[in-house]
Amino acid sequence: MEPTTNTDTTVEIVDGVQYNKGLTNDHFITSKEKRVSELDNPWVLIIESPVNTIRQIQSILEFVIKNNKPLLIIGDLEPQVANALAMNKVKGNIKINVINAPTYGINKKDMLSDLSVLTGATVINEELGDDLNIIQQEHLGQCIKSTTNDNETIIQVDTSNSEIKLLVEEVKKQLQETNSPGEIIQLEKRLARLAAKVAVVKVGASSEVELKEKTDRIEDAICATKAAIKEGIVPGGGVALYDAALFIKPKTEGHAALIQALKYPFKTILENAGLVDYNLPSGKGSGINVITGDEVDMIKEGIIDPLLVTKSALKNAASVASTILSTDCVINNLRVGHESSR
């Protein structure tokens, strides 16, 4: 997601890969407001071996500083090395970002190999005879842009590389030959990664206030979509919890209280929409469309919630309720009028 000078908000599909490693040091952040590190047209250095001293990559650092180009390092750096790079970035000596390498055996090698093909960088591995001390410019790759937040990095690349197409065909062949469910999942993930497509939402607005409001809403929508991809969806508008309440038989007073609480999100949403006179849903998954006032199948109508969000809301509410029940005194900040205070 990024702001644009236009007033319209658009979605653009760009060539790029999502890499599930985020910021390693807050000092690499280039935009404090968005809390991201953004590098335009950076050189890319991929290192599979651990970097123990800054001298091991000194020649590359001198090269990028001399050419005033940003550098994206993908690898495992010792804390003192990462801290030294962060300090130089803060001082303005170098434009740089460091993200960790993948952590697991064969998947690590596949991921680094794919990033190598996508960016044109050589994977430096001392176990294979490479020497970190003599890394040269030809070992570096390039990308169009890298954007790193707390959780992930989006690397925009040029997918016209013929090597990428050959590797895609090789992975497809491996998919046809394997019967292992675990291997099939990994190969499908790898194929998706090599497809190198990322959606970028360009947020437009006519004022800074509107831009911030739109950005917050779109960010919430993106997070909700990711949550839905992770664990699936349920009928929205409080219907999922309402349906659950109808199917649970209370065994204790606590159960009965919880069942009543599960019905309230559905009722509260309708009250907030000004709907007072309505019929209760007649079937599982059915609810009220607050715009039209009609009873609809919520999922077919596109009124949905991520399962993860619904679960988290219920767990958090139960946690707060449990805390209040076990507390002798609760202080609130409600203002009381003079008459009622008597």
GROMACS .gro file of C-alpha atoms in nm:
model
  342
    1MET     CA    1   0.000   0.000   0.000
    2GLU     CA    2   0.132   0.344  -0.090
    3PRO     CA    3  -0.004   0.699  -0.130
    4THR     CA    4  -0.051   0.854  -0.474
    5THR     CA    5  -0.090   1.213  -0.594
    6ASN     CA    6  -0.420   1.127  -0.767
    7THR     CA    7  -0.754   1.153  -0.589
    8ASP     CA    8  -0.859   0.803  -0.698
    9THR     CA    9  -0.763   0.484  -0.516
   10THR     CA   10  -0.646   0.208  -0.751
   11VAL     CA   11  -0.505  -0.145  -0.732
   12GLU     CA   12  -0.200  -0.228  -0.941
   13ILE     CA   13  -0.058  -0.578  -0.992
   14VAL     CA   14   0.322  -0.560  -1.005
   15ASP     CA   15   0.595  -0.819  -1.052
   16GLY     CA   16   0.724  -0.904  -0.707
   17VAL     CA   17   0.759  -1.161  -0.432
   18GLN     CA   18   0.637  -1.164  -0.072
   19TYR     CA   19   0.913  -1.275   0.166
   20ASN     CA   20   0.803  -1.357   0.521
   21LYS     CA   21   1.086  -1.183   0.703
   22GLY     CA   22   1.043  -0.834   0.849
   23LEU     CA   23   1.246  -0.556   1.006
   24THR     CA   24   1.550  -0.662   1.208
   25ASN     CA   25   1.631  -0.317   1.346
   26ASP     CA   26   1.415  -0.005   1.384
   27HIS     CA   27   1.705   0.210   1.262
   28PHE     CA   28   1.661   0.066   0.911
   29ILE     CA   29   1.315   0.230   0.890
   30THR     CA   30   1.289   0.501   0.624
   31SER     CA   31   0.929   0.607   0.698
   32LYS     CA   32   0.841   0.633   1.066
   33GLU     CA   33   0.476   0.712   0.987
   34LYS     CA   34   0.430   0.391   0.786
   35ARG     CA   35   0.692   0.204   0.990
   36VAL     CA   36   0.860   0.054   0.685
   37SER     CA   37   1.198   0.045   0.519
   38GLU     CA   38   1.171   0.133   0.150
   39LEU     CA   39   1.462   0.111  -0.094
   40ASP     CA   40   1.434   0.213  -0.460
   41ASN     CA   41   1.642   0.017  -0.713
   42PRO     CA   42   1.870  -0.137  -0.450
   43TRP     CA   43   2.154  -0.379  -0.505
   44VAL     CA   44   2.073  -0.716  -0.347
   45LEU     CA   45   2.327  -0.924  -0.152
   46ILE     CA   46   2.221  -1.279  -0.056
   47ILE     CA   47   2.438  -1.461   0.199
   48GLU     CA   48   2.370  -1.814   0.324
   49SER     CA   49   2.673  -1.822   0.557
   50PRO     CA   50   2.675  -1.620   0.882
   51VAL     CA   51   2.848  -1.281   0.867
   52ASN     CA   52   3.063  -1.248   1.180
   53THR     CA   53   3.252  -0.924   1.109
   54ILE     CA   54   3.181  -0.616   0.901
   55ARG     CA   55   3.517  -0.661   0.727
   56GLN     CA   56   3.372  -0.961   0.543
   57ILE     CA   57   3.134  -0.735   0.347
   58GLN     CA   58   3.347  -0.419   0.353
   59SER     CA   59   3.427  -0.424  -0.020
   60ILE     CA   60   3.056  -0.433  -0.110
   61LEU     CA   61   2.975  -0.156   0.138
   62GLU     CA   62   3.246   0.063  -0.013
   63PHE     CA   63   3.111  -0.007  -0.363
   64VAL     CA   64   2.750   0.094  -0.285
   65ILE     CA   65   2.860   0.401  -0.087
   66LYS     CA   66   3.084   0.513  -0.373
   67ASN     CA   67   2.799   0.473  -0.623
   68ASN     CA   68   2.539   0.620  -0.384
   69LYS     CA   69   2.312   0.317  -0.429
   70PRO     CA   70   2.096   0.146  -0.164
   71LEU     CA   71   2.175  -0.209  -0.053
   72LEU     CA   72   1.939  -0.486   0.058
   73ILE     CA   73   2.112  -0.766   0.248
   74ILE     CA   74   1.935  -1.101   0.290
   75GLY     CA   75   2.130  -1.309   0.539
   76ASP     CA   76   2.215  -1.379   0.901
   77LEU     CA   77   2.440  -1.108   1.046
   78GLU     CA   78   2.592  -1.110   1.392
   79PRO     CA   79   2.437  -0.840   1.616
   80GLN     CA   80   2.751  -0.625   1.617
   81VAL     CA   81   2.758  -0.627   1.236
   82ALA     CA   82   2.387  -0.537   1.205
   83ASN     CA   83   2.426  -0.263   1.468
   84ALA     CA   84   2.725  -0.114   1.285
   85LEU     CA   85   2.526  -0.101   0.960
   86ALA     CA   86   2.227   0.054   1.140
   87MET     CA   87   2.452   0.320   1.293
   88ASN     CA   88   2.597   0.409   0.952
   89LYS     CA   89   2.246   0.425   0.807
   90VAL     CA   90   2.135   0.667   1.083
   91LYS     CA   91   2.442   0.885   1.017
   92GLY     CA   92   2.348   0.900   0.650
   93ASN     CA   93   2.659   0.717   0.531
   94ILE     CA   94   2.466   0.441   0.354
   95LYS     CA   95   2.112   0.350   0.243
   96ILE     CA   96   2.066  -0.005   0.365
   97ASN     CA   97   1.825  -0.264   0.499
   98VAL     CA   98   1.899  -0.608   0.643
   99ILE     CA   99   1.650  -0.893   0.658
  100ASN     CA  100   1.712  -1.241   0.794
  101ALA     CA  101   1.756  -1.550   0.579
  102PRO     CA  102   1.500  -1.833   0.604
  103THR     CA  103   1.558  -2.067   0.897
  104TYR     CA  104   1.488  -2.422   0.777
  105GLY     CA  105   1.712  -2.665   0.583
  106ILE     CA  106   1.584  -2.753   0.237
  107ASN     CA  107   1.322  -2.477   0.239
  108LYS     CA  108   1.596  -2.226   0.318
  109LYS     CA  109   1.799  -2.336   0.016
  110ASP     CA  110   1.494  -2.328  -0.212
  111MET     CA  111   1.391  -1.982  -0.091
  112LEU     CA  112   1.740  -1.834  -0.132
  113SER     CA  113   1.772  -2.002  -0.472
  114ASP     CA  114   1.441  -1.850  -0.585
  115LEU     CA  115   1.539  -1.504  -0.460
  116SER     CA  116   1.869  -1.547  -0.642
  117VAL     CA  117   1.692  -1.620  -0.971
  118LEU     CA  118   1.439  -1.338  -0.921
  119THR     CA  119   1.701  -1.072  -0.840
  120GLY     CA  120   2.003  -1.203  -1.030
  121ALA     CA  121   2.215  -1.220  -0.714
  122THR     CA  122   2.461  -1.501  -0.639
  123VAL     CA  123   2.397  -1.689  -0.314
  124ILE     CA  124   2.721  -1.666  -0.114
  125ASN     CA  125   2.787  -1.990   0.076
  126GLU     CA  126   3.125  -2.060   0.235
  127GLU     CA  127   3.039  -2.432   0.260
  128LEU     CA  128   3.049  -2.440  -0.121
  129GLY     CA  129   3.387  -2.266  -0.136
  130ASP     CA  130   3.273  -1.902  -0.159
  131ASP     CA  131   3.479  -1.646   0.030
  132LEU     CA  132   3.288  -1.365   0.200
  133ASN     CA  133   3.602  -1.152   0.207
  134ILE     CA  134   3.623  -1.128  -0.172
  135ILE     CA  135   3.260  -1.058  -0.264
  136GLN     CA  136   3.253  -0.850  -0.582
  137GLN     CA  137   2.997  -0.640  -0.767
  138GLU     CA  138   2.912  -0.930  -1.000
  139HIS     CA  139   2.778  -1.125  -0.701
  140LEU     CA  140   2.510  -0.861  -0.644
  141GLY     CA  141   2.159  -0.868  -0.786
  142GLN     CA  142   1.905  -0.589  -0.824
  143CYS     CA  143   1.535  -0.531  -0.771
  144ILE     CA  144   1.299  -0.249  -0.862
  145LYS     CA  145   1.194  -0.178  -0.504
  146SER     CA  146   1.194  -0.342  -0.161
  147THR     CA  147   0.944  -0.262   0.115
  148THR     CA  148   0.989  -0.413   0.461
  149ASN     CA  149   0.750  -0.385   0.755
  150ASP     CA  150   0.750  -0.565   1.090
  151ASN     CA  151   0.631  -0.894   0.940
  152GLU     CA  152   0.732  -0.923   0.577
  153THR     CA  153   0.923  -0.785   0.280
  154ILE     CA  154   0.782  -0.718  -0.067
  155ILE     CA  155   1.052  -0.736  -0.334
  156GLN     CA  156   0.946  -0.599  -0.674
  157VAL     CA  157   1.141  -0.762  -0.957
  158ASP     CA  158   1.161  -0.790  -1.335
  159THR     CA  159   1.008  -1.128  -1.427
  160SER     CA  160   1.120  -1.120  -1.792
  161ASN     CA  161   1.427  -1.325  -1.690
  162SER     CA  162   1.437  -1.650  -1.892
  163GLU     CA  163   1.587  -1.835  -1.593
  164ILE     CA  164   1.265  -1.776  -1.398
  165LYS     CA  165   1.056  -1.939  -1.672
  166LEU     CA  166   1.288  -2.242  -1.680
  167LEU     CA  167   1.270  -2.280  -1.301
  168VAL     CA  168   0.888  -2.253  -1.309
  169GLU     CA  169   0.875  -2.537  -1.562
  170GLU     CA  170   1.109  -2.745  -1.345
  171VAL     CA  171   0.892  -2.694  -1.035
  172LYS     CA  172   0.577  -2.785  -1.234
  173LYS     CA  173   0.748  -3.107  -1.344
  174GLN     CA  174   0.836  -3.189  -0.982
  175LEU     CA  175   0.472  -3.132  -0.885
  176GLN     CA  176   0.355  -3.387  -1.141
  177GLU     CA  177   0.605  -3.647  -1.021
  178THR     CA  178   0.551  -3.631  -0.644
  179ASN     CA  179   0.277  -3.792  -0.435
  180SER     CA  180   0.387  -3.658  -0.097
  181PRO     CA  181   0.125  -3.413   0.045
  182GLY     CA  182   0.390  -3.216   0.234
  183GLU     CA  183   0.612  -3.186  -0.073
  184ILE     CA  184   0.316  -3.085  -0.290
  185ILE     CA  185   0.233  -2.799  -0.050
  186GLN     CA  186   0.595  -2.676  -0.053
  187LEU     CA  187   0.618  -2.696  -0.432
  188GLU     CA  188   0.289  -2.508  -0.475
  189LYS     CA  189   0.418  -2.235  -0.243
  190ARG     CA  190   0.739  -2.220  -0.443
  191LEU     CA  191   0.548  -2.197  -0.769
  192ALA     CA  192   0.339  -1.910  -0.631
  193ARG     CA  193   0.657  -1.736  -0.519
  194LEU     CA  194   0.818  -1.771  -0.862
  195ALA     CA  195   0.503  -1.635  -1.028
  196ALA     CA  196   0.616  -1.312  -0.859
  197LYS     CA  197   0.291  -1.115  -0.852
  198VAL     CA  198   0.206  -0.862  -0.580
  199ALA     CA  199  -0.097  -0.633  -0.555
  200VAL     CA  200  -0.017  -0.272  -0.463
  201VAL     CA  201  -0.303  -0.049  -0.342
  202LYS     CA  202  -0.237   0.313  -0.438
  203VAL     CA  203  -0.437   0.532  -0.201
  204GLY     CA  204  -0.563   0.863  -0.339
  205ALA     CA  205  -0.740   1.145  -0.155
  206SER     CA  206  -0.817   1.515  -0.183
  207SER     CA  207  -0.676   1.605   0.160
  208GLU     CA  208  -0.427   1.473   0.415
  209VAL     CA  209  -0.705   1.394   0.663
  210GLU     CA  210  -0.895   1.192   0.402
  211LEU     CA  211  -0.572   1.015   0.301
  212LYS     CA  212  -0.504   0.905   0.658
  213GLU     CA  213  -0.863   0.786   0.703
  214LYS     CA  214  -0.853   0.588   0.376
  215THR     CA  215  -0.512   0.444   0.457
  216ASP     CA  216  -0.631   0.319   0.795
  217ARG     CA  217  -0.941   0.159   0.641
  218ILE     CA  218  -0.747  -0.010   0.361
  219GLU     CA  219  -0.483  -0.132   0.606
  220ASP     CA  220  -0.760  -0.288   0.817
  221ALA     CA  221  -0.906  -0.450   0.505
  222ILE     CA  222  -0.568  -0.594   0.403
  223CYS     CA  223  -0.510  -0.735   0.752
  224ALA     CA  224  -0.862  -0.885   0.754
  225THR     CA  225  -0.800  -1.044   0.414
  226LYS     CA  226  -0.474  -1.198   0.534
  227ALA     CA  227  -0.653  -1.331   0.843
  228ALA     CA  228  -0.923  -1.480   0.618
  229ILE     CA  229  -0.662  -1.650   0.401
  230LYS     CA  230  -0.497  -1.793   0.711
  231GLU     CA  231  -0.802  -1.951   0.880
  232GLY     CA  232  -1.103  -1.896   0.655
  233ILE     CA  233  -1.425  -1.695   0.691
  234VAL     CA  234  -1.757  -1.708   0.878
  235PRO     CA  235  -2.089  -1.524   0.822
  236GLY     CA  236  -2.047  -1.160   0.925
  237GLY     CA  237  -2.268  -0.919   1.117
  238GLY     CA  238  -2.246  -1.125   1.436
  239VAL     CA  239  -2.435  -1.413   1.271
  240ALA     CA  240  -2.162  -1.674   1.331
  241LEU     CA  241  -2.170  -1.614   1.708
  242TYR     CA  242  -2.552  -1.596   1.707
  243ASP     CA  243  -2.574  -1.933   1.529
  244ALA     CA  244  -2.325  -2.084   1.773
  245ALA     CA  245  -2.539  -1.965   2.066
  246LEU     CA  246  -2.844  -2.146   1.923
  247PHE     CA  247  -2.658  -2.477   1.900
  248ILE     CA  248  -2.503  -2.472   2.250
  249LYS     CA  249  -2.698  -2.623   2.538
  250PRO     CA  250  -2.614  -2.457   2.872
  251LYS     CA  251  -2.501  -2.684   3.155
  252THR     CA  252  -2.421  -2.415   3.412
  253GLU     CA  253  -2.517  -2.054   3.482
  254GLY     CA  254  -2.185  -1.949   3.333
  255HIS     CA  255  -2.270  -2.129   3.010
  256ALA     CA  256  -2.609  -1.955   3.000
  257ALA     CA  257  -2.447  -1.613   3.047
  258LEU     CA  258  -2.197  -1.682   2.770
  259ILE     CA  259  -2.472  -1.797   2.533
  260GLN     CA  260  -2.664  -1.473   2.588
  261ALA     CA  261  -2.345  -1.271   2.532
  262LEU     CA  262  -2.287  -1.448   2.198
  263LYS     CA  263  -2.618  -1.308   2.068
  264TYR     CA  264  -2.537  -0.945   2.149
  265PRO     CA  265  -2.297  -0.857   1.861
  266PHE     CA  266  -2.575  -0.946   1.613
  267LYS     CA  267  -2.837  -0.744   1.805
  268THR     CA  268  -2.603  -0.447   1.866
  269ILE     CA  269  -2.513  -0.417   1.497
  270LEU     CA  270  -2.882  -0.400   1.405
  271GLU     CA  271  -2.953  -0.143   1.678
  272ASN     CA  272  -2.662   0.072   1.559
  273ALA     CA  273  -2.810   0.059   1.208
  274GLY     CA  274  -3.145   0.181   1.341
  275LEU     CA  275  -3.322  -0.151   1.282
  276VAL     CA  276  -3.560  -0.218   1.570
  277ASP     CA  277  -3.851  -0.410   1.415
  278TYR     CA  278  -3.697  -0.717   1.251
  279ASN     CA  279  -3.747  -1.094   1.236
  280LEU     CA  280  -3.478  -1.321   1.374
  281PRO     CA  281  -3.284  -1.521   1.112
  282SER     CA  282  -3.468  -1.832   0.997
  283GLY     CA  283  -3.169  -2.051   0.915
  284LYS     CA  284  -2.802  -2.113   0.980
  285GLY     CA  285  -2.583  -1.853   0.810
  286SER     CA  286  -2.877  -1.618   0.750
  287GLY     CA  287  -2.876  -1.262   0.878
  288ILE     CA  288  -3.002  -0.910   0.816
  289ASN     CA  289  -2.845  -0.687   0.552
  290VAL     CA  290  -2.849  -0.356   0.742
  291ILE     CA  291  -2.848  -0.156   0.417
  292THR     CA  292  -3.164  -0.314   0.273
  293GLY     CA  293  -3.318  -0.457   0.590
  294ASP     CA  294  -3.371  -0.791   0.411
  295GLU     CA  295  -3.286  -1.137   0.542
  296VAL     CA  296  -3.003  -1.281   0.331
  297ASP     CA  297  -2.747  -1.560   0.320
  298MET     CA  298  -2.457  -1.361   0.466
  299ILE     CA  299  -2.172  -1.539   0.287
  300LYS     CA  300  -2.345  -1.533  -0.054
  301GLU     CA  301  -2.415  -1.162   0.000
  302GLY     CA  302  -2.046  -1.102   0.075
  303ILE     CA  303  -2.107  -1.005   0.438
  304ILE     CA  304  -1.827  -1.199   0.605
  305ASP     CA  305  -1.578  -1.189   0.891
  306PRO     CA  306  -1.239  -1.362   0.914
  307LEU     CA  307  -1.263  -1.660   1.151
  308LEU     CA  308  -0.941  -1.551   1.321
  309VAL     CA  309  -1.087  -1.207   1.403
  310THR     CA  310  -1.409  -1.357   1.543
  311LYS     CA  311  -1.214  -1.606   1.757
  312SER     CA  312  -0.977  -1.337   1.887
  313ALA     CA  313  -1.265  -1.102   1.975
  314LEU     CA  314  -1.441  -1.377   2.171
  315LYS     CA  315  -1.124  -1.483   2.354
  316ASN     CA  316  -1.038  -1.123   2.446
  317ALA     CA  317  -1.393  -1.051   2.566
  318ALA     CA  318  -1.393  -1.368   2.779
  319SER     CA  319  -1.054  -1.272   2.923
  320VAL     CA  320  -1.175  -0.923   3.020
  321ALA     CA  321  -1.497  -1.063   3.171
  322SER     CA  322  -1.299  -1.318   3.375
  323THR     CA  323  -1.071  -1.044   3.505
  324ILE     CA  324  -1.366  -0.826   3.610
  325LEU     CA  325  -1.541  -1.120   3.782
  326SER     CA  326  -1.231  -1.198   3.986
  327THR     CA  327  -1.175  -0.833   4.086
  328ASP     CA  328  -1.310  -0.681   4.408
  329CYS     CA  329  -1.338  -0.329   4.266
  330VAL     CA  330  -1.362  -0.173   3.919
  331ILE     CA  331  -1.303   0.199   3.854
  332ASN     CA  332  -1.456   0.356   3.544
  333ASN     CA  333  -1.429   0.701   3.387
  334LEU     CA  334  -1.801   0.763   3.324
  335ARG     CA  335  -1.908   1.119   3.403
  336VAL     CA  336  -2.206   1.137   3.638
  337GLY     CA  337  -2.446   1.436   3.641
  338HIS     CA  338  -2.499   1.642   3.958
  339GLU     CA  339  -2.851   1.505   4.019
  340SER     CA  340  -2.761   1.140   3.960
  341SER     CA  341  -2.447   1.171   4.173
  342ARG     CA  342  -2.667   1.224   4.478
   0.00000   0.00000   0.00000
